[in-house]
CSV table of C-alpha atoms in Angstrom, one decimal:
chain,number,residue,atom,x,y,z
A,42,MET,CA,41.4,-15.6,-25.1
A,43,GLU,CA,42.0,-12.4,-23.0
A,44,PHE,CA,40.4,-10.4,-20.3
A,45,ARG,CA,39.9,-6.6,-20.3
A,46,SER,CA,37.9,-4.1,-18.2
A,47,VAL,CA,34.2,-3.4,-18.7
A,48,GLU,CA,34.0,-0.2,-20.7
A,49,GLU,CA,31.1,2.1,-21.7
A,50,GLU,CA,30.3,0.4,-25.0
A,51,ASP,CA,30.2,-2.9,-23.1
A,52,ILE,CA,27.6,-1.6,-20.7
A,53,LYS,CA,25.3,-0.8,-23.6
A,54,ASP,CA,25.7,-4.3,-25.0
A,55,ILE,CA,25.2,-5.9,-21.5
A,56,HIS,CA,22.0,-3.8,-21.1
A,57,ARG,CA,20.7,-5.0,-24.5
A,58,ARG,CA,21.5,-8.7,-23.6
A,59,GLN,CA,19.8,-8.4,-20.2
A,60,ASN,CA,16.7,-7.2,-22.0
A,61,GLU,CA,16.8,-9.9,-24.6
A,62,GLU,CA,18.5,-13.3,-25.0
A,63,ASP,CA,20.7,-13.3,-21.9
A,64,MET,CA,18.1,-12.0,-19.5
A,65,TYR,CA,18.0,-14.8,-16.9
A,66,ASP,CA,21.8,-15.4,-17.0
A,67,LEU,CA,22.6,-11.7,-16.5
A,68,SER,CA,19.8,-11.3,-13.9
A,69,ALA,CA,21.5,-14.1,-11.9
A,70,PHE,CA,24.9,-12.5,-12.5
A,71,PHE,CA,23.8,-9.1,-11.1
A,72,GLU,CA,21.5,-10.6,-8.5
A,73,THR,CA,18.4,-8.9,-9.9
A,74,ASN,CA,15.2,-9.8,-8.3
A,75,PRO,CA,12.8,-10.7,-9.9
A,76,PRO,CA,15.0,-12.0,-12.8
A,77,PHE,CA,12.4,-11.5,-15.5
A,78,ILE,CA,12.3,-7.7,-15.3
A,79,PRO,CA,14.3,-5.8,-17.9
A,80,MET,CA,16.8,-3.3,-16.6
A,81,SER,CA,17.2,0.2,-17.9
A,82,LEU,CA,20.6,1.4,-19.2
A,83,GLU,CA,21.0,3.4,-16.0
A,84,GLN,CA,20.2,0.4,-13.8
A,85,THR,CA,22.6,-1.7,-15.7
A,86,LYS,CA,25.4,0.9,-15.1
A,87,GLU,CA,24.5,1.0,-11.4
A,88,LYS,CA,24.8,-2.8,-11.2
A,89,VAL,CA,28.1,-2.8,-13.0
A,90,GLU,CA,29.5,-0.1,-10.8
A,91,LYS,CA,28.2,-1.8,-7.6
A,92,MET,CA,29.9,-5.1,-8.5
A,93,ARG,CA,33.2,-3.7,-9.5
A,94,GLY,CA,33.1,-1.3,-6.5
A,95,ARG,CA,33.1,-4.1,-4.0
A,96,ASP,CA,36.2,-4.5,-1.9
A,97,GLY,CA,38.6,-7.0,-3.4
A,98,SER,CA,36.5,-7.7,-6.5
A,99,SER,CA,36.8,-7.3,-10.2
A,100,LEU,CA,34.4,-7.4,-13.2
A,101,PHE,CA,35.9,-8.1,-16.6
A,102,MET,CA,35.0,-8.8,-20.2
A,103,VAL,CA,36.0,-12.2,-21.8
A,104,VAL,CA,37.3,-11.4,-25.2
A,105,ASP,CA,38.2,-13.5,-28.2
A,106,VAL,CA,40.3,-11.8,-30.9
A,107,GLY,CA,39.1,-8.4,-29.8
A,108,ARG,CA,35.4,-9.4,-29.7
A,109,PRO,CA,33.6,-9.7,-26.3
A,110,VAL,CA,32.1,-13.1,-25.9
A,111,GLY,CA,31.1,-12.9,-22.2
A,112,MET,CA,31.8,-11.5,-18.8
A,113,GLY,CA,33.4,-12.6,-15.6
A,114,TYR,CA,33.5,-11.6,-11.9
A,115,TRP,CA,36.1,-12.5,-9.4
A,116,SER,CA,35.9,-11.6,-5.7
A,117,GLY,CA,38.4,-12.2,-2.9
A,118,GLY,CA,36.7,-9.6,-0.7
A,119,TRP,CA,35.4,-12.1,1.8
A,120,ASP,CA,38.6,-14.1,2.0
A,121,PRO,CA,41.3,-14.1,-0.8
A,122,ARG,CA,42.2,-17.7,0.3
A,123,ALA,CA,38.8,-18.8,-1.0
A,124,PRO,CA,37.8,-16.4,-3.9
A,125,PHE,CA,34.6,-16.6,-5.8
A,126,LEU,CA,34.6,-16.8,-9.6
A,127,LEU,CA,31.7,-16.4,-12.0
A,128,VAL,CA,31.9,-16.5,-15.8
A,129,VAL,CA,28.9,-16.1,-18.2
A,130,ILE,CA,29.4,-16.6,-21.9
A,131,TRP,CA,26.8,-14.9,-24.2
A,132,ARG,CA,24.2,-17.3,-25.4
A,133,GLY,CA,25.2,-17.1,-29.0
A,134,GLU,CA,28.9,-17.8,-28.2
A,135,ARG,CA,28.5,-21.0,-26.3
A,136,GLY,CA,29.8,-24.4,-27.4
A,137,LYS,CA,33.0,-22.9,-28.8
A,138,GLY,CA,35.3,-23.4,-25.9
A,139,PHE,CA,35.3,-19.8,-24.7
A,140,GLY,CA,33.9,-20.6,-21.2
A,141,ALA,CA,36.4,-23.4,-20.5
A,142,ALA,CA,39.3,-21.3,-21.7
A,143,ALA,CA,38.2,-18.3,-19.6
A,144,VAL,CA,37.7,-20.4,-16.4
A,145,ARG,CA,41.0,-22.2,-16.9
A,146,ALA,CA,42.9,-19.0,-17.5
A,147,MET,CA,41.4,-17.5,-14.3
A,148,LEU,CA,42.1,-20.6,-12.2
A,149,ASP,CA,45.7,-20.6,-13.4
A,150,ARG,CA,46.2,-17.0,-12.4
A,151,LEU,CA,44.3,-17.3,-9.1
A,152,PHE,CA,46.2,-20.4,-8.0
A,153,ASN,CA,49.6,-19.4,-9.3
A,154,GLU,CA,49.6,-15.7,-8.6
A,155,THR,CA,47.4,-15.1,-5.5
A,156,VAL,CA,47.0,-16.7,-2.1
A,157,ALA,CA,43.9,-18.7,-3.3
A,158,GLU,CA,43.8,-22.3,-1.9
A,159,VAL,CA,40.3,-23.0,-3.2
A,160,VAL,CA,38.1,-21.2,-5.8
A,161,HIS,CA,34.4,-21.5,-5.5
A,162,THR,CA,31.4,-20.7,-7.7
A,163,TYR,CA,27.7,-20.9,-7.5
A,164,VAL,CA,25.0,-22.1,-10.0
A,165,THR,CA,21.3,-22.5,-9.5
A,166,THR,CA,19.6,-25.9,-10.2
A,167,ASP,CA,17.4,-24.4,-12.9
A,168,ASN,CA,20.6,-23.8,-14.9
A,169,HIS,CA,21.5,-27.4,-15.9
A,170,GLU,CA,23.9,-26.2,-18.6
A,171,GLY,CA,25.8,-24.1,-16.0
A,172,ILE,CA,26.2,-27.0,-13.5
A,173,ASP,CA,27.4,-29.4,-16.2
A,174,PHE,CA,29.9,-26.8,-17.4
A,175,ALA,CA,31.3,-26.2,-13.9
A,176,LYS,CA,31.8,-29.9,-13.4
A,177,LYS,CA,33.4,-30.2,-16.8
A,178,VAL,CA,36.1,-27.7,-15.9
A,179,GLY,CA,36.8,-29.4,-12.6
A,180,PHE,CA,34.6,-27.9,-10.0
A,181,ARG,CA,33.0,-30.3,-7.5
A,182,LYS,CA,29.5,-30.0,-6.0
A,183,GLN,CA,29.5,-29.2,-2.3
A,184,GLY,CA,25.8,-29.2,-1.5
A,185,ALA,CA,23.1,-26.6,-2.2
A,186,MET,CA,21.2,-23.8,-0.5
A,187,ARG,CA,17.5,-24.8,-0.7
A,188,ARG,CA,14.9,-22.6,-2.2
A,189,VAL,CA,16.8,-19.7,-3.6
A,190,GLY,CA,14.1,-18.9,-6.1
A,191,ILE,CA,11.0,-20.1,-8.1
A,192,ARG,CA,10.9,-20.9,-11.8
A,193,ASP,CA,8.2,-22.5,-13.7
A,194,GLY,CA,6.3,-22.9,-10.5
A,195,LYS,CA,9.0,-24.9,-8.7
A,196,PHE,CA,11.6,-24.0,-6.1
A,197,TYR,CA,15.1,-24.2,-7.3
A,198,ASP,CA,18.3,-24.4,-5.2
A,199,GLY,CA,21.7,-22.7,-5.3
A,200,VAL,CA,24.5,-25.2,-5.8
A,201,PHE,CA,27.9,-24.6,-4.2
A,202,LEU,CA,30.9,-25.9,-6.3
A,203,ASP,CA,34.6,-25.5,-5.7
A,204,ILE,CA,38.0,-26.7,-6.8
A,205,THR,CA,41.0,-26.8,-4.5
A,206,TYR,CA,44.6,-26.0,-5.5
A,207,ASP,CA,45.6,-29.7,-5.3
A,208,GLU,CA,42.6,-30.8,-7.5
A,209,TYR,CA,43.5,-28.1,-10.0
A,210,MET,CA,47.1,-29.3,-10.2
A,211,GLU,CA,46.0,-32.9,-10.4
A,212,GLY,CA,43.8,-32.0,-13.3
A,213,LEU,CA,46.7,-30.6,-15.2
A,214,ARG,CA,48.7,-33.8,-15.0
B,229,MET,CA,3.2,-12.4,18.2
B,230,ASP,CA,3.0,-8.9,19.7
B,231,LYS,CA,6.7,-8.3,20.3
B,232,LEU,CA,9.8,-10.3,20.1
B,233,TRP,CA,9.5,-11.1,23.9
B,234,GLY,CA,9.7,-14.6,25.3
B,235,GLU,CA,9.5,-16.2,28.7
B,236,THR,CA,13.2,-15.7,29.5
B,237,VAL,CA,14.4,-13.2,27.0
B,238,ARG,CA,13.6,-10.1,25.0
B,239,LEU,CA,14.9,-9.0,21.6
B,240,VAL,CA,15.1,-5.2,21.7
B,241,PRO,CA,16.5,-2.3,19.6
B,242,VAL,CA,20.3,-1.8,20.3
B,243,ARG,CA,21.0,1.0,22.7
B,244,GLU,CA,24.1,3.1,23.2
B,245,GLU,CA,25.0,1.3,26.4
B,246,HIS,CA,25.2,-2.0,24.5
B,247,HIS,CA,28.0,-0.9,22.1
B,248,ARG,CA,30.9,-1.5,24.5
B,249,TYR,CA,29.8,-5.1,25.2
B,250,PHE,CA,29.3,-5.8,21.5
B,251,ALA,CA,32.8,-4.4,20.7
B,252,ASP,CA,34.3,-6.7,23.3
B,253,LEU,CA,32.5,-9.7,21.7
B,254,LYS,CA,33.9,-8.7,18.3
B,255,ASN,CA,37.4,-8.4,19.7
B,256,ASP,CA,37.4,-12.0,21.1
B,257,PHE,CA,38.0,-14.5,18.4
B,258,ARG,CA,35.9,-17.1,20.3
B,259,THR,CA,32.8,-14.9,20.0
B,260,GLN,CA,33.6,-12.8,17.0
B,261,GLY,CA,31.2,-14.7,14.8
B,262,TRP,CA,33.1,-14.4,11.5
B,263,SER,CA,35.3,-16.9,9.8
B,264,GLN,CA,38.0,-14.5,8.8
B,265,ARG,CA,39.6,-13.7,12.2
B,266,GLN,CA,39.1,-9.9,11.8
B,267,ALA,CA,41.6,-7.7,13.6
B,268,PRO,CA,40.5,-7.0,17.2
B,269,THR,CA,40.2,-3.2,16.6
B,270,TRP,CA,36.5,-2.8,17.4
B,271,THR,CA,35.3,0.1,19.5
B,272,ALA,CA,32.0,1.2,20.8
B,273,GLU,CA,32.1,4.0,18.1
B,274,ARG,CA,32.6,1.5,15.3
B,275,ILE,CA,29.8,-0.7,16.6
B,276,ALA,CA,27.6,2.5,16.7
B,277,GLU,CA,28.4,3.2,13.1
B,278,GLY,CA,27.5,-0.4,12.1
B,279,ILE,CA,24.2,-0.1,13.9
B,280,ARG,CA,23.4,3.2,12.2
B,281,LYS,CA,24.0,1.7,8.8
B,282,SER,CA,21.8,-1.4,9.7
B,283,LYS,CA,18.9,0.9,10.4
B,284,ASN,CA,18.7,1.7,6.7
B,285,GLN,CA,17.8,-2.0,6.0
B,286,LYS,CA,14.1,-2.3,5.2
B,287,HIS,CA,13.9,-6.0,5.8
B,288,GLY,CA,16.3,-6.8,8.5
B,289,GLY,CA,18.3,-5.4,11.4
B,290,ILE,CA,20.2,-6.1,14.6
B,291,LEU,CA,18.5,-6.7,17.9
B,292,ALA,CA,20.0,-6.9,21.4
B,293,ILE,CA,19.3,-10.0,23.4
B,294,GLU,CA,18.4,-9.2,27.0
B,295,THR,CA,17.3,-11.5,29.8
B,296,LEU,CA,14.2,-10.4,31.7
B,297,ASP,CA,16.4,-8.9,34.5
B,298,GLY,CA,18.0,-6.7,31.9
B,299,THR,CA,21.3,-8.6,31.5
B,300,LEU,CA,22.7,-8.2,28.0
B,301,ALA,CA,23.6,-11.5,26.4
B,302,GLY,CA,24.6,-10.5,22.9
B,303,ASN,CA,22.8,-9.7,19.7
B,304,ILE,CA,21.0,-11.4,16.9
B,305,ASN,CA,20.9,-10.1,13.3
B,306,PHE,CA,18.6,-11.1,10.5
B,307,HIS,CA,18.1,-10.0,6.9
B,308,GLU,CA,15.5,-11.1,4.3
B,309,ASP,CA,17.7,-11.8,1.3
B,310,SER,CA,14.5,-12.0,-0.8
B,311,PRO,CA,11.6,-10.2,1.1
B,312,ARG,CA,8.9,-12.6,2.3
B,313,PHE,CA,10.8,-15.5,0.7
B,314,SER,CA,14.2,-16.2,2.3
B,315,ALA,CA,16.2,-14.9,5.3
B,316,THR,CA,19.6,-15.2,6.9
B,317,ILE,CA,20.2,-15.0,10.6
B,318,GLY,CA,23.3,-14.7,12.8
B,319,ILE,CA,23.9,-14.6,16.5
B,320,ILE,CA,26.7,-13.6,18.7
B,321,THR,CA,26.7,-14.0,22.5
B,322,GLY,CA,29.1,-13.8,25.4
B,323,MET,CA,30.7,-17.1,26.4
B,324,GLU,CA,29.1,-16.8,29.9
B,325,HIS,CA,25.7,-17.2,28.1
B,326,TRP,CA,26.6,-20.2,25.8
B,327,GLY,CA,24.2,-23.1,26.2
B,328,LYS,CA,21.8,-21.1,28.3
B,329,PRO,CA,18.1,-21.6,27.5
B,330,TYR,CA,17.4,-17.9,26.9
B,331,VAL,CA,19.9,-17.9,24.0
B,332,ARG,CA,17.9,-20.7,22.3
B,333,GLU,CA,14.7,-18.8,23.0
B,334,ALA,CA,16.2,-15.7,21.3
B,335,GLN,CA,16.7,-17.8,18.2
B,336,GLU,CA,13.3,-19.3,18.4
B,337,LEU,CA,11.7,-15.9,18.6
B,338,ILE,CA,13.5,-14.7,15.5
B,339,LEU,CA,12.6,-17.9,13.6
B,340,LYS,CA,8.9,-17.6,14.6
B,341,TYR,CA,8.9,-13.9,13.5
B,342,LEU,CA,10.4,-14.9,10.1
B,343,PHE,CA,8.3,-18.0,9.4
B,344,VAL,CA,5.0,-16.9,11.0
B,345,GLU,CA,4.9,-13.1,10.8
B,346,ARG,CA,7.0,-12.6,7.6
B,347,GLY,CA,5.9,-15.8,5.9
B,348,VAL,CA,9.4,-16.8,4.6
B,349,GLN,CA,10.0,-20.2,2.9
B,350,VAL,CA,13.6,-20.8,4.2
B,351,VAL,CA,16.0,-19.4,6.8
B,352,ARG,CA,19.7,-19.8,6.6
B,353,LEU,CA,22.8,-19.3,8.7
B,354,TRP,CA,26.5,-19.5,8.2
B,355,THR,CA,29.1,-21.1,10.4
B,356,GLN,CA,32.3,-23.2,10.1
B,357,SER,CA,32.9,-26.9,10.3
B,358,GLY,CA,35.5,-26.3,13.0
B,359,ASN,CA,32.9,-24.6,15.2
B,360,VAL,CA,31.4,-27.8,16.5
B,361,ARG,CA,29.4,-26.1,19.2
B,362,ALA,CA,27.7,-23.7,16.7
B,363,VAL,CA,26.9,-26.5,14.3
B,364,ALA,CA,25.3,-28.6,17.0
B,365,ALA,CA,23.3,-25.7,18.4
B,366,ALA,CA,21.9,-25.0,14.9
B,367,GLY,CA,21.1,-28.7,14.5
B,368,LYS,CA,19.0,-28.5,17.7
B,369,LEU,CA,16.9,-25.8,16.0
B,370,GLY,CA,16.4,-27.9,13.0
B,371,PHE,CA,19.0,-26.5,10.6
B,372,LYS,CA,20.7,-28.9,8.2
B,373,VAL,CA,24.0,-28.5,6.5
B,374,ALA,CA,23.1,-27.3,3.0
B,375,GLY,CA,26.4,-26.6,1.4
B,376,LYS,CA,30.0,-25.6,2.0
B,377,THR,CA,33.1,-24.0,0.7
B,378,ARG,CA,36.0,-26.3,1.5
B,379,HIS,CA,39.0,-24.7,3.3
B,380,GLY,CA,37.0,-21.4,3.4
B,381,CYS,CA,38.1,-20.6,6.9
B,382,LEU,CA,41.2,-20.6,9.0
B,383,MET,CA,40.7,-21.1,12.7
B,384,GLY,CA,43.6,-21.5,15.1
B,385,GLY,CA,45.8,-22.0,12.0
B,386,ILE,CA,43.7,-25.0,10.9
B,387,SER,CA,41.8,-24.9,7.6
B,388,THR,CA,38.1,-25.6,8.0
B,389,ASP,CA,35.0,-25.4,5.8
B,390,ASN,CA,32.6,-22.5,5.5
B,391,LEU,CA,29.1,-24.0,6.1
B,392,CYS,CA,25.7,-22.8,5.0
B,393,MET,CA,22.9,-24.4,7.0
B,394,ASP,CA,19.2,-24.0,6.3
B,395,ILE,CA,15.7,-24.9,7.5
B,396,VAL,CA,12.7,-24.8,5.2
B,397,ARG,CA,9.2,-23.8,6.2
B,398,GLU,CA,7.7,-27.3,6.4
B,399,GLU,CA,10.5,-28.5,8.6
B,400,TYR,CA,10.2,-25.6,11.0
B,401,PHE,CA,6.5,-26.2,11.7
B,402,LYS,CA,6.7,-30.0,11.7
B,403,ARG,CA,9.6,-30.1,14.1
B,404,ARG,CA,7.8,-27.9,16.6
B,405,GLY,CA,4.5,-29.7,16.3
B,406,MET,CA,2.8,-26.6,14.9
B,407,GLU,CA,0.4,-26.2,12.1
B,408,ASP,CA,1.5,-23.9,9.3
B,409,PRO,CA,-1.0,-21.0,9.4
B,410,HIS,CA,-0.2,-20.1,5.8
B,411,PRO,CA,1.0,-23.2,3.9
B,412,TRP,CA,2.2,-22.6,0.3
B,413,THR,CA,0.9,-24.6,-2.6
B,414,LYS,CA,3.4,-22.8,-4.7
B,415,GLY,CA,6.9,-24.0,-5.3
B,416,LYS,CA,6.2,-27.7,-5.5
B,417,GLY,CA,5.5,-27.7,-9.2
């Protein structure tokens, strides 16, 4: 499991995935509204550049033996004491442990190599798989923003989850 | 609504003579309105630059809060995160105006604009668990604590939580004994 920068060839693949099997996950990742509209290659590039251009933020590819299996985003721009972390594993690569390995590797670096005291993430309630995954890797639910979107005719909420340094260390024991 | 004018307060476009006061509010940690304790280096020019940038927002902006006799109390900002669906507001006022009825009216005006004129389904605001006064004031308007980031803020050296509070459309109208002029049948499944 390793991380590397998002390169030109990755953008083409991200674009294809947003237009196909990973549309809703990548639309959430890039905050595209509405989420069901396919982006052009140029729009995908703009979204990538915008995210990694944010102050104190990084976009990275999650790679397994040289093969990209997903993407991640880290941001300490608001407050590096409480950075935000997002990881999305491509739909066809789930269930193989890549997500858990990526999150644990990032938590290890954030807690042991930065000023982070808590790491938070965000998953919408229409993404049950994502919420279960976040809890599995140690994040705890801290409430939800109501009505962040509509899916299948129903409102869905945005769940706050976080893990503190002490909880992370406790989980390692 | 014809304008964002109430019985005790008016929300008006920011003018150049407001910039100095707004910079002073930003340079005082008690009124800064952020959870990060930003360096007190604000100037009228820096405020002016921020106001200029905010004017590019299609669905949001910053408005000055003025009492009817022209006294500047602070400013209120709003942004529709998803146009016609959700919005976030923020307010910053001088300490001499805290708890005054015209500050509450300023917030009521912006809420009425967003729920009635813009038709949003939810309005949110952000504050900190250590800011007891702000949490209580938001509660009086009907906001509820939605979620938090633990230890997301440092205030006076003490770690507190970053709080998101929200009020949904039905709660807004019910709490004020008003009938929703445009109730949604959508969203409930």
